[in-house]
Every structure is written in structure tokens, then in C-alpha cells.
mmCIF file of C-alpha atoms in Angstrom:
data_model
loop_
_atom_site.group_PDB
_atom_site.id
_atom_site.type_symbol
_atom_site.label_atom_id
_atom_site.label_comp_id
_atom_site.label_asym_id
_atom_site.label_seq_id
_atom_site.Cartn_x
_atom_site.Cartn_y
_atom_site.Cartn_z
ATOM 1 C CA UNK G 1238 0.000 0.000 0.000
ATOM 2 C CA UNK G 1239 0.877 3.539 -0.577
ATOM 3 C CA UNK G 1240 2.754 4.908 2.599
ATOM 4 C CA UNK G 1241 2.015 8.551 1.032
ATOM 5 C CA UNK G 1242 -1.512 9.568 -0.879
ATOM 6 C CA UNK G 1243 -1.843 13.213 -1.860
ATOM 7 C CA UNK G 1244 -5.139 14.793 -2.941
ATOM 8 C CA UNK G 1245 -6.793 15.728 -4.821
ATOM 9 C CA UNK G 1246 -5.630 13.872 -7.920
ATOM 10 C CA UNK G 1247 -6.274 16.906 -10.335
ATOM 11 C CA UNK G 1248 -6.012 20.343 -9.613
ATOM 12 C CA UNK G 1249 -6.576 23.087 -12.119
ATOM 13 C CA UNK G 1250 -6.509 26.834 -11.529
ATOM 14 C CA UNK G 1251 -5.951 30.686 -13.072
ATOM 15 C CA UNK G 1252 -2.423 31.742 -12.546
ATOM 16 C CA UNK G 1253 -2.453 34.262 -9.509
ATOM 17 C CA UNK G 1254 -4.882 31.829 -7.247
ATOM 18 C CA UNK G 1255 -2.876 29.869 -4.555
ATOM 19 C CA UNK G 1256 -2.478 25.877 -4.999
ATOM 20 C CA UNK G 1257 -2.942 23.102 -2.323
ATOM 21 C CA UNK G 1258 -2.090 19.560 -2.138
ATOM 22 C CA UNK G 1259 -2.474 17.052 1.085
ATOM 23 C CA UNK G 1260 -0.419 14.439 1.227
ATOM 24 C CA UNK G 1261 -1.877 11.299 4.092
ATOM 25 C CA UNK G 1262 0.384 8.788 4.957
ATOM 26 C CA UNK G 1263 -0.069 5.583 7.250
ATOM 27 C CA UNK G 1264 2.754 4.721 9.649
ATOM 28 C CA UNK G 1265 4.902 6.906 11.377
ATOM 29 C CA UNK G 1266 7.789 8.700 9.575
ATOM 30 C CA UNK G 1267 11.280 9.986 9.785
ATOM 31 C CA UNK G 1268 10.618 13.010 7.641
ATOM 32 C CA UNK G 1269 8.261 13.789 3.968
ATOM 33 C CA UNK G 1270 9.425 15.003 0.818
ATOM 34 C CA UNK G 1271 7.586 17.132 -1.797
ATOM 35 C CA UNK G 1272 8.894 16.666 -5.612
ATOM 36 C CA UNK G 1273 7.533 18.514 -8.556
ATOM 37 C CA UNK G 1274 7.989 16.432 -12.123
ATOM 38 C CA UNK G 1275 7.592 18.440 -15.224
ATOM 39 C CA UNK G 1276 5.980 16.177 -17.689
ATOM 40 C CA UNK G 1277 8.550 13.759 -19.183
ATOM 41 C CA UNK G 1278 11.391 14.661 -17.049
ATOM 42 C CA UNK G 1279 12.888 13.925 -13.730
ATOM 43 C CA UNK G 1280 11.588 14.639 -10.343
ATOM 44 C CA UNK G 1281 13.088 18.044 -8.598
ATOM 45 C CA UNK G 1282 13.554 18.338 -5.017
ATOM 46 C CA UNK G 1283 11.185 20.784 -3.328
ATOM 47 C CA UNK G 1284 11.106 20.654 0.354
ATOM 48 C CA UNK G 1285 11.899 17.947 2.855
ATOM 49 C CA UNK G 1286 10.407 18.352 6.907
ATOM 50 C CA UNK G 1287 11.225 16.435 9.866
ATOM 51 C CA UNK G 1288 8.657 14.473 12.265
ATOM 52 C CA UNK G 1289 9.879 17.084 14.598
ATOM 53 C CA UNK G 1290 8.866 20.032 12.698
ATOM 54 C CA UNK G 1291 5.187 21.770 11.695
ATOM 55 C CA UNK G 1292 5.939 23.719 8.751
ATOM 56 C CA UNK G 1293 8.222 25.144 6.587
ATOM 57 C CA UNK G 1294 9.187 28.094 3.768
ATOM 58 C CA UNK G 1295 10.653 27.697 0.609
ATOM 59 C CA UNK G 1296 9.787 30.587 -1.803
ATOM 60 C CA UNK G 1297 6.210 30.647 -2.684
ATOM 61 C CA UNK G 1298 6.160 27.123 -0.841
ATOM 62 C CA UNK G 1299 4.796 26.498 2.215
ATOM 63 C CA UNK G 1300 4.566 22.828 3.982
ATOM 64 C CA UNK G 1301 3.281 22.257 6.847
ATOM 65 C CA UNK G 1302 2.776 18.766 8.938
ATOM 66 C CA UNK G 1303 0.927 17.457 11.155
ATOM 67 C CA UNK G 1304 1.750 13.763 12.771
ATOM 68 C CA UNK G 1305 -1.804 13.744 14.817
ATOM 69 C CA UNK G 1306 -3.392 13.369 11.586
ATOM 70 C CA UNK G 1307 -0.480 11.584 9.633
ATOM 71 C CA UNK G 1308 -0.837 14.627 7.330
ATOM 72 C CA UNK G 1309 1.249 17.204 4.905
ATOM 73 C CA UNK G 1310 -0.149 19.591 2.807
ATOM 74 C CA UNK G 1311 1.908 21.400 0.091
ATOM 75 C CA UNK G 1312 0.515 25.315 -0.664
ATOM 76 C CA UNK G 1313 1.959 27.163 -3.670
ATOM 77 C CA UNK G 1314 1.080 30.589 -3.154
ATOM 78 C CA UNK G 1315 0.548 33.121 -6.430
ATOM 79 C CA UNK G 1316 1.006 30.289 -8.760
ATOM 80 C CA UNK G 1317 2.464 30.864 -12.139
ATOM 81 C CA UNK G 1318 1.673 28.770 -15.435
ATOM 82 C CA UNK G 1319 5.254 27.298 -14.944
ATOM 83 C CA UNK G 1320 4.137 25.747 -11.740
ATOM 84 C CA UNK G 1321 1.883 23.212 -14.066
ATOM 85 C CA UNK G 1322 3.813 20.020 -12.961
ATOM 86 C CA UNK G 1323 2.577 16.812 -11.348
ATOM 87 C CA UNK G 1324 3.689 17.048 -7.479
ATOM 88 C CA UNK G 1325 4.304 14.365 -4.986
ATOM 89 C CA UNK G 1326 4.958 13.274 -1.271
ATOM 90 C CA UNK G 1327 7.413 10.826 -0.240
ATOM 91 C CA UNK G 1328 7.193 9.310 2.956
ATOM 92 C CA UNK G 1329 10.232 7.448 4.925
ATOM 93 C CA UNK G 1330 9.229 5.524 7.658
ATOM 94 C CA UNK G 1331 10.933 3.093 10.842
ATOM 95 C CA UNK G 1332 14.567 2.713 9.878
ATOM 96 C CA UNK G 1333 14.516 3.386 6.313
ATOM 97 C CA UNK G 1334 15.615 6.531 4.789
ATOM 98 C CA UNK G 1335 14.339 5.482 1.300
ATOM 99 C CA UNK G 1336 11.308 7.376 0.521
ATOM 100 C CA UNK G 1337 7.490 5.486 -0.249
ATOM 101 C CA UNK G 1338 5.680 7.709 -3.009
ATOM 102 C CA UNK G 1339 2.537 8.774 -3.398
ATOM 103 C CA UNK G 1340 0.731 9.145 -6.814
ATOM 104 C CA UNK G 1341 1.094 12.440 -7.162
ATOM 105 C CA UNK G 1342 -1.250 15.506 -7.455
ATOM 106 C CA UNK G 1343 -1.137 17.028 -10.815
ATOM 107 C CA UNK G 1344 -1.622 20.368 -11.018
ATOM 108 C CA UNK G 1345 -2.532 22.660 -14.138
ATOM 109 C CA UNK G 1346 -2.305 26.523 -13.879
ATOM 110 C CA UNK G 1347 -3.898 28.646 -16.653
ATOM 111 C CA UNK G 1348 -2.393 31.480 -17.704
ATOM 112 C CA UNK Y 1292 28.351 19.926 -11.070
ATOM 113 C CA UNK Y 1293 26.816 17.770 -13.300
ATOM 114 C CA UNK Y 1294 23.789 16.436 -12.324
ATOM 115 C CA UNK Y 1295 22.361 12.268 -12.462
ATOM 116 C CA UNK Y 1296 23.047 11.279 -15.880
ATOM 117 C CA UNK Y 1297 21.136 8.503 -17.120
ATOM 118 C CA UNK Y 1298 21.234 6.648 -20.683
ATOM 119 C CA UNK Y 1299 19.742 6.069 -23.389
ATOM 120 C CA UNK Y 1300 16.659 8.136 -22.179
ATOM 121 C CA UNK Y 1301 14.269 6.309 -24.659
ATOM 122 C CA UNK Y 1302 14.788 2.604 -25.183
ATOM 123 C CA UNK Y 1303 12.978 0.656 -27.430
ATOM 124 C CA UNK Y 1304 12.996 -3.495 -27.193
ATOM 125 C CA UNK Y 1305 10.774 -5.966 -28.810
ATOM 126 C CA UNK Y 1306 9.562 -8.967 -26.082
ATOM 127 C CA UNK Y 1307 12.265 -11.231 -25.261
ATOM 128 C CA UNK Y 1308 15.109 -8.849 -25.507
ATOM 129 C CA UNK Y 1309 17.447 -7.099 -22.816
ATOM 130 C CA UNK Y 1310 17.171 -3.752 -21.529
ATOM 131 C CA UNK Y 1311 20.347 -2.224 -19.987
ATOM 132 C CA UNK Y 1312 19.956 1.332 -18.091
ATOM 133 C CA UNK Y 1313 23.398 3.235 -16.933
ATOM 134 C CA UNK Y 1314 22.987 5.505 -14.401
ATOM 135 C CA UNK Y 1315 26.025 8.099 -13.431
ATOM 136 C CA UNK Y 1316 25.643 9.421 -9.840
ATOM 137 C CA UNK Y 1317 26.247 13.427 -9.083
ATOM 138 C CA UNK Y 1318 30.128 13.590 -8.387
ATOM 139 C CA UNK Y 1319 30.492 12.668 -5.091
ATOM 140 C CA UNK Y 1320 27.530 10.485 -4.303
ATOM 141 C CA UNK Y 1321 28.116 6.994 -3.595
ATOM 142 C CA UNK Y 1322 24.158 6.009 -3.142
ATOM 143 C CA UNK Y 1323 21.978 4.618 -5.895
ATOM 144 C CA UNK Y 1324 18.406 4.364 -5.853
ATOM 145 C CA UNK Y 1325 16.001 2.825 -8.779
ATOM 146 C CA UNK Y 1326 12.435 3.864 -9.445
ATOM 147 C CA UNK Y 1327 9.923 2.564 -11.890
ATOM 148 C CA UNK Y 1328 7.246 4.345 -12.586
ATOM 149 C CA UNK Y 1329 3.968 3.367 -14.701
ATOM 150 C CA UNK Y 1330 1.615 6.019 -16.520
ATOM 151 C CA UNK Y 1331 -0.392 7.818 -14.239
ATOM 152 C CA UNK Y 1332 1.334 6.485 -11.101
ATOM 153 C CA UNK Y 1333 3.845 7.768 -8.450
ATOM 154 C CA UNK Y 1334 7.644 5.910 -8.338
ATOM 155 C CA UNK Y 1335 7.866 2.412 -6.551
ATOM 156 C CA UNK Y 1336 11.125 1.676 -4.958
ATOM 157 C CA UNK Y 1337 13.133 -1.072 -6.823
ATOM 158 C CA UNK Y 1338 16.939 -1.365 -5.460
ATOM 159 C CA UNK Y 1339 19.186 0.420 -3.588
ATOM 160 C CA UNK Y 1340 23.057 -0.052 -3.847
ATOM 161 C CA UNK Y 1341 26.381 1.611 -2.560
ATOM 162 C CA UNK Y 1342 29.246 0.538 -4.624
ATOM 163 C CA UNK Y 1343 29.855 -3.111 -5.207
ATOM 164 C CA UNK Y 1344 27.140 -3.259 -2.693
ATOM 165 C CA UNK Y 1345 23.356 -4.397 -3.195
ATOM 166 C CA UNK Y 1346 21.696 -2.877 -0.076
ATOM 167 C CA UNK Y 1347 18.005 -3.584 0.085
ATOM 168 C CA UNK Y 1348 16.432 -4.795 -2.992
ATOM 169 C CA UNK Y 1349 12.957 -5.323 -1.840
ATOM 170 C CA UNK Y 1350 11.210 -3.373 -4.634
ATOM 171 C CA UNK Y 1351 13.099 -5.651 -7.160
ATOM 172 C CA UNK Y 1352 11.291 -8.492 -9.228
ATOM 173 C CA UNK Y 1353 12.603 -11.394 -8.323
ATOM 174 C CA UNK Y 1354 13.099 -12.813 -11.875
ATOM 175 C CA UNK Y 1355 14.542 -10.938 -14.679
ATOM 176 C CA UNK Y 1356 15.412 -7.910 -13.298
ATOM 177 C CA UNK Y 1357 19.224 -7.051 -11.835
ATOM 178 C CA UNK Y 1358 21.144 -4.419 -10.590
ATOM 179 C CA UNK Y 1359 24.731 -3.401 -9.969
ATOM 180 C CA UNK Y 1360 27.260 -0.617 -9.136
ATOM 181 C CA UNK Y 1361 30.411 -1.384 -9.788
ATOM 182 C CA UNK Y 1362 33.873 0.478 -8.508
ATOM 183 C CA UNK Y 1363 34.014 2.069 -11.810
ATOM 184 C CA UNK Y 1364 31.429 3.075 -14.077
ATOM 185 C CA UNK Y 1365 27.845 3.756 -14.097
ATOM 186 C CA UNK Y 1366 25.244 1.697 -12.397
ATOM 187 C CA UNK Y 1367 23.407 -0.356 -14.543
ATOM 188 C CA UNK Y 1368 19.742 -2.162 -13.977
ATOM 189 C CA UNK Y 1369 19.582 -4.605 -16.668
ATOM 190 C CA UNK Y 1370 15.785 -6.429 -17.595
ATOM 191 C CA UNK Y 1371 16.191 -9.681 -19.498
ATOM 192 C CA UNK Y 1372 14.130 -10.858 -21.289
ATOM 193 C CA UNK Y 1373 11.868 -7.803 -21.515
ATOM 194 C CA UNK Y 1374 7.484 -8.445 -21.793
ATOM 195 C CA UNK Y 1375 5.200 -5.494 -22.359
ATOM 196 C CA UNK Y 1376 4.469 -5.050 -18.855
ATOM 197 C CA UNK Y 1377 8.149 -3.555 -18.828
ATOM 198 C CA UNK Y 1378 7.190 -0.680 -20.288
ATOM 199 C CA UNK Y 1379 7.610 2.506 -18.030
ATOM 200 C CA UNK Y 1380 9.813 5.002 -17.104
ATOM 201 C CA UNK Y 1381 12.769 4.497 -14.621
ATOM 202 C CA UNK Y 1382 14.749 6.559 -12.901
ATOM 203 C CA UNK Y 1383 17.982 6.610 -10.922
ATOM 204 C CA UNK Y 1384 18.799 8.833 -8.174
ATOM 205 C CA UNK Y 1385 21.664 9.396 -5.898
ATOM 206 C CA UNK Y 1386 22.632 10.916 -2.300
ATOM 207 C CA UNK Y 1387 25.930 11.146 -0.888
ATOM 208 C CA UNK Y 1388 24.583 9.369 2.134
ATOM 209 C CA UNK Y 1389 21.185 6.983 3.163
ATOM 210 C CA UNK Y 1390 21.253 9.655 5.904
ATOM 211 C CA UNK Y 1391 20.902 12.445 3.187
ATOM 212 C CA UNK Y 1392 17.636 12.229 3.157
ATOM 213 C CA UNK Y 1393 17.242 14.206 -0.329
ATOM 214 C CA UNK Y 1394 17.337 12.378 -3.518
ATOM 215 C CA UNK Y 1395 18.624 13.894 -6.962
ATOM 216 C CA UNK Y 1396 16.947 12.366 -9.509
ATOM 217 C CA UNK Y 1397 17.860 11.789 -12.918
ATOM 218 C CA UNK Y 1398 15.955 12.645 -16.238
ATOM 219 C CA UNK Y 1399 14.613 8.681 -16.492
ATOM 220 C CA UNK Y 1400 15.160 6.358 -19.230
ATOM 221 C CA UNK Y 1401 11.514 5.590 -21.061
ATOM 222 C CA UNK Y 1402 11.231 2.165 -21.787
ATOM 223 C CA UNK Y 1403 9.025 0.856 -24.543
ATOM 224 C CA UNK Y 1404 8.475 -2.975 -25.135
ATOM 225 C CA UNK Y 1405 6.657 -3.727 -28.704
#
């Protein structure tokens, strides 16, 4: 089973509106990942956050976690139509550092 | 810095064939990971290895499919034998540690089995 699930599956918006993805995951983790693949290409790095921490800043990027819930959201703030990507969590859990994906959130920004 | 290289990035193979993927590492990273990932889906784990070293290889079919990382040279995951269920996309990454958390990914080789 998926450790991480993001929702919703499809996400389509006017450039200038803010973006948000949730991420759910099942057992408890070390830390979650957000990647952002351009279509056809490679995943990029976006932001990784610790069990220990609640949220963090990258940019227009905000995550934020929540362990109560087994919960991350991803928010993209003033999105741009070069934010159109599909994004995804990645979960590592117990005493493995390699991360469990979701099946990503794909998001489509209109210009 | 150059970044993962993998090759070819589009591989076609009729059924029955081999596939052979070469992954490079980002200088300095001794960590290999391979993902496969199908249309519409997110990446499932396949291998892990360190040089000369398999390290977990739970995501790995148990036929058909190897892996390896030798001293020198790229790693390679290598599919004999290829069927059409084969076809996705897979990509390498690397990490200069397990305990770097962050992955850098490669561009993915696409493979297509007719």
C-alpha cells in the first residue's frame, strides 16, 4: 500500500490563485518530501520536513505537517503557469531513509 | 556539477530482448536508488546499492530484473528478457549518504516494449 496519498488527484486553476495539495500517509515517519515532475522529465527536489517540525518556507512554498493526523499539505502561493507540474509526497518511515511515493497531485495553472 | 546522468533516455525493445539502463551518480555520491514508474502512477522503490554493494532490494522483481554498481562506471539495472508489462519510465537517483535524506533524480530512461 501507498505509505504517502496526496489529494486531490487533479487540480486546475488561473495563474495568480494559490495551490494546495495534502499528502496522508499511514505509519509513522522519519521526515516527507515534496517533488515537482515536469511532464517527461525527472523529479526536482522541493522541500523535505522532519517528524519534529510543523511547517516550513521555501519561496512561494509552504509545507506544513501534522503527525496527529499523519498529514502534509503542500501550498503554492501566487502560482504561475510554470508551476503546471505533477507534485508528490514521499514518505520514509521506521529505519529506512528510502522514501514510499505517493501518486502524485497534478496540477494545471492557466495562464 | 553535473547532475544524475542517465542513458539512453528512450529505449525501445521488442519482447524477449534485454534492456540495460546506466545511471552516473552526481560527483560525489556513492548512493543509488532505482524507481519505476507506470503512466499515471507515483515511483515504486526497486533497489538500492552503494558501490559493489546491493543494499536492500525489496522493490526488485525477483526474476529478470538485476542491478549493480560497480567500482568504476555507471550503475546499470539490466531487464532480461523484456514483456510489455516492462514498459515505463525508470529513474535513478543518488545521495551522498542513506542519511541524506534528499534524492537527486535523474531525467529517467523511457522504456518501450513492442
Amino acid at each position: 500500500s501507498q505509505q504517502g496519498e496526496e489529494d486531490p488527484q487533479a487540480l486546475s486553476i488561473q495563474e495568480g490563485e494559490n495551490a494546495t495539495m495534502n499528502c496522508s500517509y499511514k505509519t509513522s515517519i522519519n521526515n516527507l518530501q515534496w517533488y515537482r515532475q515536469n511532464s517527461g522529465r525527472g523529479l526536482v527536489h522541493l522541500i523535505l520536513i522532519r517528524s519534529n517540525e510543523r511547517e516550513k518556507h521555501s519561496g512561494r512554498l509552504r509545507v506544513t505537517l501534522d503527525t496527529s493526523k499523519k498529514s502534509s499539505s503542500l501550498l503554492i502561493t501566487a502560482s504561475r503557469a510554470a508551476d503546471t507540474a505533477s507534485y508528490f509526497c514521499a514518505a520514509a518511515s521506521g529505519g529506512s531513509y528510502i522514501p514510499t511515493f505517493g501518486r502524485g497531485t497534478s496540477l494545471i495553472v492557466h495562464p | 556539477n553535473a547532475g544524475v546522468m542517465q542513458n539512453p533516455r528512450h529505449l525501445v525493445r521488442r519482447r524477449g530482448q534485454e534492456a540495460r539502463l546506466r545511471c552516473s551518480p552526481m560527483k560525489g555520491h556513492s548512493h543509488v536508488y532505482w524507481y519505476r514508474q507506470l503512466p499515471e502512477e507515483g515511483l515504486k522503490f526497486m533497489v538500492y546499492l552503494q558501490k559493489e554493494n546491493i543494499i536492500d532490494e525489496s522493490g526488485m522483481p525477483k526474476e529478470r530484473f538485476s542491478a549493480e554498481f560497480p567500482k568504476e562506471g555507471p550503475s546499470i539495472l539490466r531487464i532480461q528478457q523484456v514483456v510489455r508489462g516492462d514498459s515505463a519510465a525508470y529513474f535513478c537517483a543518488s545521495s551522498p549518504s542513506v542519511r541524506e535524506e534528499t534524492q537527486y533524480f535523474g531525467p529517467g530512461t523511457r522504456l518501450l516494449v513492442l
